[in-house]
Short mmCIF file of C-alpha atoms in Angstrom, two decimals:
data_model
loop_
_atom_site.label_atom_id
_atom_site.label_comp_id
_atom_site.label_asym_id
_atom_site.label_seq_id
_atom_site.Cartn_x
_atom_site.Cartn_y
_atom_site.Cartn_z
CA UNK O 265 8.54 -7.69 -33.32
CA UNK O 266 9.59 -10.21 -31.19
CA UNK O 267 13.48 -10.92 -30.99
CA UNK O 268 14.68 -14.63 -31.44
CA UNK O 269 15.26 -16.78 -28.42
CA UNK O 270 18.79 -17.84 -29.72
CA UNK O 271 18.37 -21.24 -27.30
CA UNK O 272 15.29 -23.06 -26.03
CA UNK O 273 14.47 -22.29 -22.45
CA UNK O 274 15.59 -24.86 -19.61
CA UNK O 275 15.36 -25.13 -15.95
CA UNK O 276 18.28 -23.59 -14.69
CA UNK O 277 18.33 -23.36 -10.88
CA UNK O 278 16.50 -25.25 -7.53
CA UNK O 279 14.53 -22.24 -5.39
CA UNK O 280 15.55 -21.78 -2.08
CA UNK O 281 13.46 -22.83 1.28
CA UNK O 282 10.24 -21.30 1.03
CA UNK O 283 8.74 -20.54 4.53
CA UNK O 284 5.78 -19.21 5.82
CA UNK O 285 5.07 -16.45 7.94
CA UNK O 286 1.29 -15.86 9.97
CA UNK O 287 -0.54 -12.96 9.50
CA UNK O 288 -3.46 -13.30 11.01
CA UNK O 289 -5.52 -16.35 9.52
CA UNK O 290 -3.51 -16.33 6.39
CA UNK O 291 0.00 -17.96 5.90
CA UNK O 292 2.29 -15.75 3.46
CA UNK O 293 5.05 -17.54 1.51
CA UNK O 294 8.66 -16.17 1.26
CA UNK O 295 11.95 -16.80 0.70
CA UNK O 296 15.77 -15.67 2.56
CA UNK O 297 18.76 -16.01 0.22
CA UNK O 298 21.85 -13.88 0.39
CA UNK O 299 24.89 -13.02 2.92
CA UNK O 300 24.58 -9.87 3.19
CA UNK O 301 24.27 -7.51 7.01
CA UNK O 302 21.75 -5.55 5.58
CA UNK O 303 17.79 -6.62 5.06
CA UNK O 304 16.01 -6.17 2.12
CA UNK O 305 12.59 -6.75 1.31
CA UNK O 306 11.30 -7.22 -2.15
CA UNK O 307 7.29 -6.19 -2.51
CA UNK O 308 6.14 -8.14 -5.99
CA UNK O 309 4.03 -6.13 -8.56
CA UNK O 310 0.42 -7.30 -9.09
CA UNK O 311 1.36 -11.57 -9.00
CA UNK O 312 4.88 -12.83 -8.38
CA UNK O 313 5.49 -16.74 -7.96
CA UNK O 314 8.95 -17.09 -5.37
CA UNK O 315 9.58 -20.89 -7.24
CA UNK O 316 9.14 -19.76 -10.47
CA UNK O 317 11.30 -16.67 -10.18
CA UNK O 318 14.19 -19.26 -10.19
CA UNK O 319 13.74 -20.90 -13.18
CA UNK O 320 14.98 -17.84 -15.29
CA UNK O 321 18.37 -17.33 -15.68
CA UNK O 322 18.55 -13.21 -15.96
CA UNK O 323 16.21 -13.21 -12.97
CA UNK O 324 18.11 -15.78 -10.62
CA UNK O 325 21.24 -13.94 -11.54
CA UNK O 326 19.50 -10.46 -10.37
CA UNK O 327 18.52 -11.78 -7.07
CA UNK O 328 22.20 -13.39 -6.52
CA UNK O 329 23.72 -10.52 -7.27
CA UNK O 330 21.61 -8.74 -4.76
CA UNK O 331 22.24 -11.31 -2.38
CA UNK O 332 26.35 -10.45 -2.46
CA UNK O 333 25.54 -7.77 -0.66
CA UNK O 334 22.52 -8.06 1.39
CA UNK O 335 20.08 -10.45 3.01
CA UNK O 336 17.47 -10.84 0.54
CA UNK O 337 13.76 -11.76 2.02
CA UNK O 338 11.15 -11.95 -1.17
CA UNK O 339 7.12 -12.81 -0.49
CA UNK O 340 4.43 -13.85 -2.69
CA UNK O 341 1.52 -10.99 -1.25
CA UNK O 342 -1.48 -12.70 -0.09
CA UNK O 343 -3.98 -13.88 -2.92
CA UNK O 344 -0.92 -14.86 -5.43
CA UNK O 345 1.97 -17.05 -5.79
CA UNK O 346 2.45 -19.78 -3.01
CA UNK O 347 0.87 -17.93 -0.38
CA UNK O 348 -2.51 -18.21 1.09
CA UNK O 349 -5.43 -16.92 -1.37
CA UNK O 350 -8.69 -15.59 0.36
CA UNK O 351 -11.34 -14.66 -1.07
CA UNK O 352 -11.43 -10.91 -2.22
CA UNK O 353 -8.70 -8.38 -3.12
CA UNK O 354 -6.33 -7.67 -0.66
CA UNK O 355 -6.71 -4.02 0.12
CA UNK O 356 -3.13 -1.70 0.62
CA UNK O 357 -3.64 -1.94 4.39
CA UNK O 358 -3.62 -5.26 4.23
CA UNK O 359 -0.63 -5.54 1.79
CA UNK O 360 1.70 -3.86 4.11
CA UNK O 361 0.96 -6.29 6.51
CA UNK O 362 2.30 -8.90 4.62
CA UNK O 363 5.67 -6.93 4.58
CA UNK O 364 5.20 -6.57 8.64
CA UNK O 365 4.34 -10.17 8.93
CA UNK O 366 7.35 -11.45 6.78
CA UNK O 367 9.68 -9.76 8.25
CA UNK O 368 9.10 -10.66 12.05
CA UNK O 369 9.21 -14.35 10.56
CA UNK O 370 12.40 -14.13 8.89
CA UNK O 371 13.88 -12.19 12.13
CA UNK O 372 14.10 -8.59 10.50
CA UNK O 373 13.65 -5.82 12.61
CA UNK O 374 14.80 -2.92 10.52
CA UNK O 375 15.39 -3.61 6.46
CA UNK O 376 14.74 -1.99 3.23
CA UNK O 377 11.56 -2.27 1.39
CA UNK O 378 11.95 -2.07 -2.35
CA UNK O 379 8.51 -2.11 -4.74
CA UNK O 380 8.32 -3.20 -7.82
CA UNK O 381 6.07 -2.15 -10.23
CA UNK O 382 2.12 -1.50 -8.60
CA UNK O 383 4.68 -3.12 -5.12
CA UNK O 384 6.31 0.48 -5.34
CA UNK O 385 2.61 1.36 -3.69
CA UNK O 386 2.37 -0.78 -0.47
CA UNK O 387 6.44 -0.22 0.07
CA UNK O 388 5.53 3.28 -0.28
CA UNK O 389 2.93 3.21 2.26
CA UNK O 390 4.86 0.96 4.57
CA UNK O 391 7.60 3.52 4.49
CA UNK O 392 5.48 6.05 5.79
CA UNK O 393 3.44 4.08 8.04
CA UNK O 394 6.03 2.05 9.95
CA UNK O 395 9.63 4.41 9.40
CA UNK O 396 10.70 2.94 12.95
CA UNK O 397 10.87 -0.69 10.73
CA UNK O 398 12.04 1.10 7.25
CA UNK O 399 16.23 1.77 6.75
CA UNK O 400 15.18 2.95 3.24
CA UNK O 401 12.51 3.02 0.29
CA UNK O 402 13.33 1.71 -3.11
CA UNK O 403 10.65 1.82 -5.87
CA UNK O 404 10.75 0.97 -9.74
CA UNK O 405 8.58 1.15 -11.99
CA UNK O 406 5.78 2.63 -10.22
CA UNK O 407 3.79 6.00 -10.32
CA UNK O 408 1.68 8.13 -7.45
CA UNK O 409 -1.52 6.51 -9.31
CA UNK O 410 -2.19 4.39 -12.39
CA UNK O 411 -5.41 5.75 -13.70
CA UNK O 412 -4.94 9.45 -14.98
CA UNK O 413 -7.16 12.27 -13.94
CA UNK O 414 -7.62 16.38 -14.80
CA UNK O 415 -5.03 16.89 -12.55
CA UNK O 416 -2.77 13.70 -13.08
CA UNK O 417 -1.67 13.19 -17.20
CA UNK O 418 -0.01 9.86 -16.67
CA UNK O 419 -1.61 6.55 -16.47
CA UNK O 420 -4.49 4.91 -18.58
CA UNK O 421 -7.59 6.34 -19.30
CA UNK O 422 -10.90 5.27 -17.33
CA UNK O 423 -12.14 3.60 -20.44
CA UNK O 424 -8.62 1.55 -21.30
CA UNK O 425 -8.24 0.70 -17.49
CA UNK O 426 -11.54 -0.72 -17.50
CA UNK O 427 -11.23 -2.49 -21.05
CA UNK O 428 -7.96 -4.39 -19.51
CA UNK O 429 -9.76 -5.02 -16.77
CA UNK O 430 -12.87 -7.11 -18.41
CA UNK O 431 -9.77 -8.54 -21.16
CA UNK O 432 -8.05 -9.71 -18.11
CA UNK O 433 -11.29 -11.20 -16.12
CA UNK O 434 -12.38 -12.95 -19.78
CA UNK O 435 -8.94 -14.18 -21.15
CA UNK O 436 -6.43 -14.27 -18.56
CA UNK O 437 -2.93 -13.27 -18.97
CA UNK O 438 -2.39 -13.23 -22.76
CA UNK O 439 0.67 -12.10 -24.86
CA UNK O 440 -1.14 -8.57 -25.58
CA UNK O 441 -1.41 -7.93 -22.17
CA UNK O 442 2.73 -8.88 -21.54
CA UNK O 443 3.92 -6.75 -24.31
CA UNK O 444 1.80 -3.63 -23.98
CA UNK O 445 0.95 -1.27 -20.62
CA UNK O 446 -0.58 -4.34 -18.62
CA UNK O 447 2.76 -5.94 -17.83
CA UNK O 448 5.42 -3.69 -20.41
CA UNK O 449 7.70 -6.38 -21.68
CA UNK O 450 8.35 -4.39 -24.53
CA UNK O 451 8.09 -4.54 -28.60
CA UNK O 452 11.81 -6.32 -28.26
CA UNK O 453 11.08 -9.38 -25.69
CA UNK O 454 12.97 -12.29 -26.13
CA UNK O 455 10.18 -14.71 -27.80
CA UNK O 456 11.53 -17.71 -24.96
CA UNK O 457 10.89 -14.53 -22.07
CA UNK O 458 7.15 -13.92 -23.31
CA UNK O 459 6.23 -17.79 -23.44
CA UNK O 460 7.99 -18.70 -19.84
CA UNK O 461 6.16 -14.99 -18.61
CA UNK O 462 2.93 -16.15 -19.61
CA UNK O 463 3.05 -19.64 -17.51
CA UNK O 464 4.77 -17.48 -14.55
CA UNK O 465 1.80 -14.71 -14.58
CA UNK O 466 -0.78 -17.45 -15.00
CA UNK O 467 0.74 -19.16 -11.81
CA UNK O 468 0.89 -16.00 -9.80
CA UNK O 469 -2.75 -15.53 -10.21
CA UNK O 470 -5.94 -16.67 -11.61
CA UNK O 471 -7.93 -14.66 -13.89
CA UNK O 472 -10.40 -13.51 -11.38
CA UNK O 473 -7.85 -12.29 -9.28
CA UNK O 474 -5.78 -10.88 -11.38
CA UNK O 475 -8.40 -8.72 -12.71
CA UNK O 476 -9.82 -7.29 -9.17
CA UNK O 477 -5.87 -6.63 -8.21
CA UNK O 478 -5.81 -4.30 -11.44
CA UNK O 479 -9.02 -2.98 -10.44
CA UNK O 480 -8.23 -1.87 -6.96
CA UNK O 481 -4.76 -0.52 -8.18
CA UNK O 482 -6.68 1.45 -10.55
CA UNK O 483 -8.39 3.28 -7.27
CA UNK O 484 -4.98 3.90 -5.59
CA UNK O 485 -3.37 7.40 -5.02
CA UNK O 486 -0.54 7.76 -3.10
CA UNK O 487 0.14 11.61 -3.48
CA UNK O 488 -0.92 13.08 -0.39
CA UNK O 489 1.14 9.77 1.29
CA UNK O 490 4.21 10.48 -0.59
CA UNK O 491 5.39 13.65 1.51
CA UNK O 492 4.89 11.55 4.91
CA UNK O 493 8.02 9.25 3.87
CA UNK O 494 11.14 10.86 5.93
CA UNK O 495 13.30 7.78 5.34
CA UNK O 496 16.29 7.85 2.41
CA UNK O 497 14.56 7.12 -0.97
CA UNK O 498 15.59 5.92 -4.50
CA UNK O 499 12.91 6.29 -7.27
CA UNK O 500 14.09 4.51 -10.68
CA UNK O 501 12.34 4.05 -14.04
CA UNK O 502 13.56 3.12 -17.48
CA UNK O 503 12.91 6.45 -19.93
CA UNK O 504 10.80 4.73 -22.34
CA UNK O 505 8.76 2.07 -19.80
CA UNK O 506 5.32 1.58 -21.29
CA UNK O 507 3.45 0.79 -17.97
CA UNK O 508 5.21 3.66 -15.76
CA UNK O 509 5.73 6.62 -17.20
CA UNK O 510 9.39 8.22 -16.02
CA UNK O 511 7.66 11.73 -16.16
CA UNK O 512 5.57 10.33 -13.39
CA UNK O 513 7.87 8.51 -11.67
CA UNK O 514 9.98 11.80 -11.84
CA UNK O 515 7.07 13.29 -10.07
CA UNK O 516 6.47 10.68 -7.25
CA UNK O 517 10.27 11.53 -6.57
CA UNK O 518 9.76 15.13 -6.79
CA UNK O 519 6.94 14.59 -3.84
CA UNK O 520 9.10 12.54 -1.21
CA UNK O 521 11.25 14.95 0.69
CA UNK O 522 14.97 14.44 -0.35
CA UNK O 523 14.45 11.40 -2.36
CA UNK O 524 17.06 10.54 -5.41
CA UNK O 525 15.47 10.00 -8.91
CA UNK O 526 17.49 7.50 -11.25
CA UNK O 527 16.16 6.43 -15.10
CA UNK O 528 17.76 3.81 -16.93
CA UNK O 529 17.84 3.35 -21.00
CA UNK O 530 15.05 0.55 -22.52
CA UNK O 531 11.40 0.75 -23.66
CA UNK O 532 10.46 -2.16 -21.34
CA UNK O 533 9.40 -2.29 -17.45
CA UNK O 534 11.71 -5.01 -16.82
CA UNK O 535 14.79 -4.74 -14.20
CA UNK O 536 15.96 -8.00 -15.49
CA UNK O 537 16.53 -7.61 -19.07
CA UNK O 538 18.53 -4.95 -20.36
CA UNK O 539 21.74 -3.52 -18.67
CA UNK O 540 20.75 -5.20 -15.49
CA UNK O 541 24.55 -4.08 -13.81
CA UNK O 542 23.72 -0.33 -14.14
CA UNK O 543 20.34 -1.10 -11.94
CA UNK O 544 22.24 -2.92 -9.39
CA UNK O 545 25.11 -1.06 -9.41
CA UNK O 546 22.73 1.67 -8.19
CA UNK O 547 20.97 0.00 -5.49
CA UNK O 548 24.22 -1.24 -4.01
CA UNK O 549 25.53 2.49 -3.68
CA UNK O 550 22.36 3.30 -2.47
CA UNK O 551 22.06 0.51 0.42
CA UNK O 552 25.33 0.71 1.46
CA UNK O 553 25.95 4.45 1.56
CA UNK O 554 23.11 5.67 3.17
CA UNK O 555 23.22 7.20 6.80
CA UNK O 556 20.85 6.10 9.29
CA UNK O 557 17.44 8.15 8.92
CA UNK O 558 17.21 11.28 11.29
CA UNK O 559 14.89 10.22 14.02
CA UNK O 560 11.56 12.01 13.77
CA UNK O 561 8.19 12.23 15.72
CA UNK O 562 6.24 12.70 12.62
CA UNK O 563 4.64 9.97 11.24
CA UNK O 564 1.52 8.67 8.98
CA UNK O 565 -1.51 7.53 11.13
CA UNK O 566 -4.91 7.70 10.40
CA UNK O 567 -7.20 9.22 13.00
CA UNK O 568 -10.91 9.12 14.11
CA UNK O 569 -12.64 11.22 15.73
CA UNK O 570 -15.91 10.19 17.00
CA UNK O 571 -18.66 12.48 19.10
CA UNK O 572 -21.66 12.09 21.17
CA UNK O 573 -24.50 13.92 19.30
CA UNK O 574 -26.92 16.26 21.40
CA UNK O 575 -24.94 15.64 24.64
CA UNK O 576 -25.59 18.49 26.20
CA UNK O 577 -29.30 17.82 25.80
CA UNK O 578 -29.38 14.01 27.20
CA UNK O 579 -26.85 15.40 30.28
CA UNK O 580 -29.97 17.55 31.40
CA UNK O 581 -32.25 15.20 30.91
CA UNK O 582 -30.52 12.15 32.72
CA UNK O 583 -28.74 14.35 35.17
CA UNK O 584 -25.05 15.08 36.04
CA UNK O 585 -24.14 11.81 37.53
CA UNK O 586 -26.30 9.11 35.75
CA UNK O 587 -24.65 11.03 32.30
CA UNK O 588 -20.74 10.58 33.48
CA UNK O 589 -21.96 7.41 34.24
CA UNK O 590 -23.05 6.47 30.82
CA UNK O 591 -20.02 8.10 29.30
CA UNK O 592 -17.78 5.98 31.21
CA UNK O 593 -19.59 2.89 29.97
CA UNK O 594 -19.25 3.83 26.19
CA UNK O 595 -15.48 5.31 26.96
CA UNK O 596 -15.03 1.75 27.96
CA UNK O 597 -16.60 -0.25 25.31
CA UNK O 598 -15.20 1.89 22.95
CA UNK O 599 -11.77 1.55 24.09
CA UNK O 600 -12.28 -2.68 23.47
CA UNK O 601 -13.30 -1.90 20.16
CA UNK O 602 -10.70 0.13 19.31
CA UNK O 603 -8.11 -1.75 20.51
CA UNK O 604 -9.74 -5.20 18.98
CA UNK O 605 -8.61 -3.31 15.87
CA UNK O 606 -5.50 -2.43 16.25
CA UNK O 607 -6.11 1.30 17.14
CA UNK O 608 -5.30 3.25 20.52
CA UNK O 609 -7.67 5.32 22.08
CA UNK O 610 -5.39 9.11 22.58
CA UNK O 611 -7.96 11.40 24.36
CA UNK O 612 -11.78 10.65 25.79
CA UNK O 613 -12.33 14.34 26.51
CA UNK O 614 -15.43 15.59 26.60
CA UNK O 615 -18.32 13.34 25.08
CA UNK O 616 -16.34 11.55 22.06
CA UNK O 617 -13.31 10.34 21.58
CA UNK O 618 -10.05 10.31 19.29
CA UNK O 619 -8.40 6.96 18.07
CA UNK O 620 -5.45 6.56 16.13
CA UNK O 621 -4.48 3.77 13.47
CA UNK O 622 -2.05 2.44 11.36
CA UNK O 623 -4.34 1.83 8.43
CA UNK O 624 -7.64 3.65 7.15
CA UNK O 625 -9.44 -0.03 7.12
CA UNK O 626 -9.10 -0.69 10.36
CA UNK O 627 -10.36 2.53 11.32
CA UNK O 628 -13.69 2.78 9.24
CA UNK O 629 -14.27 -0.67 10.24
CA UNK O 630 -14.11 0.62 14.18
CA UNK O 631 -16.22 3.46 13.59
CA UNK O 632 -18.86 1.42 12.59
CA UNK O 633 -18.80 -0.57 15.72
CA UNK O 634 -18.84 2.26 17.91
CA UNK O 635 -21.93 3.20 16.37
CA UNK O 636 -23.31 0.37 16.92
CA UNK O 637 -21.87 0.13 20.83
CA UNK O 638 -23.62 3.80 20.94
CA UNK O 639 -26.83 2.56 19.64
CA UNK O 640 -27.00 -0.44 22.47
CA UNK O 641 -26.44 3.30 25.04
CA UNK O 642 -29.65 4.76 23.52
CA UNK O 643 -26.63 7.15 22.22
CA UNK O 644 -26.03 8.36 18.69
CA UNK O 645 -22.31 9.12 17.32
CA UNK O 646 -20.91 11.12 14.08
CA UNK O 647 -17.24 10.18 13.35
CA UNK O 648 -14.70 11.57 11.04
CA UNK O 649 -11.93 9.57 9.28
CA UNK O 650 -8.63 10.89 7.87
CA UNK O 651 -5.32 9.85 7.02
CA UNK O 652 -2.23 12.57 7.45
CA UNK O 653 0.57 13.18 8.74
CA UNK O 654 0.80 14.27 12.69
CA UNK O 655 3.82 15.42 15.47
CA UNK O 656 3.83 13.06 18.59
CA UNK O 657 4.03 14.69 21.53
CA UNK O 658 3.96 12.13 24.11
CA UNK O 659 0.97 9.96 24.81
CA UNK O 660 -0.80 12.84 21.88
CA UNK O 661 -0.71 13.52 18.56
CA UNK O 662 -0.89 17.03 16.39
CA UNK O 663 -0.58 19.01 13.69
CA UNK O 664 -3.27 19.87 10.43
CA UNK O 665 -4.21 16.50 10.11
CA UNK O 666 -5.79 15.99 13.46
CA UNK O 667 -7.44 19.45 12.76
CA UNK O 668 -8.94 17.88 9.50
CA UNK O 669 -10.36 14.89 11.00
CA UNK O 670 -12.05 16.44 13.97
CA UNK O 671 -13.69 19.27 11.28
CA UNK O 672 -15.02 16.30 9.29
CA UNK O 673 -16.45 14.46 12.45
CA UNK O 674 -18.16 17.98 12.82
CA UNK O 675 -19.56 18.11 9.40
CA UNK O 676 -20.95 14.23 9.95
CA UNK O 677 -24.63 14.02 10.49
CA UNK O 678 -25.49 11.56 13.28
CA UNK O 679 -24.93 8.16 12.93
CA UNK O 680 -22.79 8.93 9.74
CA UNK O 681 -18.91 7.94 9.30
CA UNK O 682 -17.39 10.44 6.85
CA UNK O 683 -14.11 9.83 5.48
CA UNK O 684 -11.47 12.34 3.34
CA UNK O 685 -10.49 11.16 -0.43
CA UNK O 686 -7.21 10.59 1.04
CA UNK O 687 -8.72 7.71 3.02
CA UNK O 688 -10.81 6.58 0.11
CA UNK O 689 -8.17 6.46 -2.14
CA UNK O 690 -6.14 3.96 -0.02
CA UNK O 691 -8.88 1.85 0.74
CA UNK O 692 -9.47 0.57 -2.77
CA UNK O 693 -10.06 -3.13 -2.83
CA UNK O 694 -11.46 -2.95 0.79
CA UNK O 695 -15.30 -4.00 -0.44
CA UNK O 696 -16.27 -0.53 1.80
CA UNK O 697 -18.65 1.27 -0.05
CA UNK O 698 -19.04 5.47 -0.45
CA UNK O 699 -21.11 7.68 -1.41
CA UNK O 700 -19.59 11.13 -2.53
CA UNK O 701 -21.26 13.88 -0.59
CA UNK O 702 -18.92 16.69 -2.71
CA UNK O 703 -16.54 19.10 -1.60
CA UNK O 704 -16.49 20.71 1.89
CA UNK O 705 -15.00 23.74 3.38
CA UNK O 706 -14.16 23.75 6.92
CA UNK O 707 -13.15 25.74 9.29
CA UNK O 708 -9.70 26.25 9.79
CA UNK O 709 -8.64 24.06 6.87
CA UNK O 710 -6.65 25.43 4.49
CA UNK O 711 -8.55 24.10 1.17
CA UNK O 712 -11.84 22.32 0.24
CA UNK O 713 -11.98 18.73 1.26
CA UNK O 714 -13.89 16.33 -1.13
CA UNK O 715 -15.73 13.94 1.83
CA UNK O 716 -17.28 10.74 1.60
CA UNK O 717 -19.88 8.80 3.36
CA UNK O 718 -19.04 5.06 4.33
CA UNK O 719 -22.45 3.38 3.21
CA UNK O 720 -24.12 0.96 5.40
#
């Protein structure tokens, strides 16, 4: 049952400047508000509208109480809200760059990220990804994955994520969807909440898109991430939220080393709406308490690996010199096309190379243009793709995860780009296809690896 509205809902507030920050082709909308010496960046869930968001009272008091005691930058992620909408779903990669990109443009070099919701996921992977950029991870609402498995109980089945997904790409946002796991306003939502709700999630994103965000959070897993965050972390949930469950969000706390694990009272995934002074009474202690993050060379890249196949072969048939030759002229084409996506080239020993970068997208999407710079040598390539965690030691990187991605470059066939689930899992959304090739021991890895093979 719905509760009564007590009062019809007005207007209450005019939003702040809304600016726009480049990334890349795109333009991303956001907004500064607050006094505060300390930055803190608010990732939406699945569509947010920064205009909108001030029109509700309980949620324009939220972000000025925030703002007493911090400078509070809030985006619209590409593809919703006010900010530029390509075509396709934007994949995780890509999210984080919107929190990269906003924050140059609003002058912030170090800040807080805090997620919201299926935001908990990109602020999670920005906080391993970029900790030189991160003071601190907050996340609410959110679990390791959304879509349960054998060995994750939490989360919709297969069959109810896809039924919400075809609901969502037929109707739209409807007043099912708000009360029940698709946005979790709860059985006791103000009736005034649910109407103004419905225009706000129909202006944060059209049907269509709406639907293929849901989809490729559906594909996300962020457990084997989680342990790569070193920076303070505070994990909250309400006990009885219907979208994330707290036993989940318990256990995305339980997988970040040292992180704190709050749960409020309610049956509703809402910050806003019930005891809203507890919530921010705990990110205030939180913000301003913690101690600046032990410096660390570990940190989350994802690494290929690609090799030269039959090298030793085409050395004795072109001869010494003519092959070093022809080695230097991939090493340098390769290095271009590394570079041209974002990636650094670490070591050219021997007849491949190893290239390091910040997202798993970027990387795939190199791999395939090596191959094809190999194939213009009369050479043929196998590359390996993995995201994990890895010690810099200098200009190089180490530890197991370098290990893993040079064992599954090995286990490539030529001209194939194999990839870990790790790196599938965060690519969801990406439009990159796989095939599953099943589960692979290799040597000197711990435990079977289930490997994938980019298709063509």
């Amino acid at each position: 049952m719905l509760a009564a509205s007590g009062s019809p809902y007005t207007p209450v507030s005019v939003p702040p400047e809304t600016r726009y920050a480049p990334c890349g082709d795109l333009r991303i909308a956001y907004q500064v508000t607050g006094t505060g010496q300390t930055d803190l960046v608010l990732a939406p869930g699945t569509a947010s509208h920064l205009d909108l968001d001030w029109e509700w009272p309980a949620r324009r008091r939220f972000y000025e109480r925030l703002g007493s005691f911090c400078r509070l930058i809030r985006f619209d992620k590409r593809g919703t809200g006010m900010s530029d909408r390509p075509g396709g779903v934007a994949t995780l990669e890509e999210r984080i760059e919107d929190i990269r990109a906003v924050m140059d443009s609003a002058g912030s070099h170090r800040a807080f990220v805090f997620g919201i919701s299926e935001g908990g996921s990109m602020a999670s992977l920005f906080a391993a990804s970029v900790p030189a950029r991160t003071r601190g991870l907050l996340v609410w609402g959110c679990q390791a994955r959304w879509v349960r498995t054998e060995d994750y109980p939490w989360g919709l089945t297969s069959d109810e994520h896809e039924r919400s997904i075809a609901e969502l790409r037929e109707r739209g946002v409807t007043e099912e969807y708000l009360l029940g796991p698709g946005a979790g306003l709860g059985p006791h939502a103000d009736r005034a909440y649910v109407e103004w709700f419905l225009r706000y999630a129909r202006a944060g994103a059209s049907p269509g898109a709406l639907s293929a965000l849901e989809e490729a959070n559906g594909q996300i897993d962020l457990r084997e991430i989680l342990p790569a965050i070193k920076v303070p972390a505070l994990v909250m949930n309400r006990v009885g939220d219907p979208v994330a469950s707290c036993d989940a969000a318990r256990d995305m706390a339980g997988r970040i080393p040292g992180a704190r694990f709050v749960s409020f009272p309610g049956d509703t995934h809402m910050m806003f709406t019930l005891e809203p002074e507890q919530v921010l009474a705990t990110i205030e202690e939180f913000m301003t308490g913690t101690k600046p993050p032990v410096t660390s060379d570990r940190v989350l890249l994802t690494l290929l690996f690609s090799d030269v196949v039959s090298s030793t072969e085409r050395a004795i048939d072109a001869g010494d010199a003519s092959w070093r030759d022809l080695l230097e002229r991939f090493h340098e084409l390769s290095r271009r096309e590394v570079e041209a996506f974002g990636g650094r080239v670490i070591d050219t020993a021997g007849d491949g190379l190893l290239a390091t970068f910040e997202g798993p997208v970027r990387a795939i999407r190199a791999a395939s243009r090596l191959e094809d710079v190999a194939v213009g040598l009369h050479l043929r390539l196998r590359s390996g793709v993995h995201t994990g965690e890895v010690e810099r030691a200098g200009a190089a990187v180490r530890g197991l995860a370098v290990h893993v991605a040079a064992r599954v470059c090995a286990t490539a066939s030529p001209g194939q780009v194999l990839v870990t689930s790790t790196v599938k899992d965060l690519v969801a959304g990406s439009g990159i296809r796989f095939e599953d090739v099943g589960e692979h021991r290799m040597k000197g890895v711990p435990e079977a690896r289930q490997l994938y093979l980019v298709a063509p």
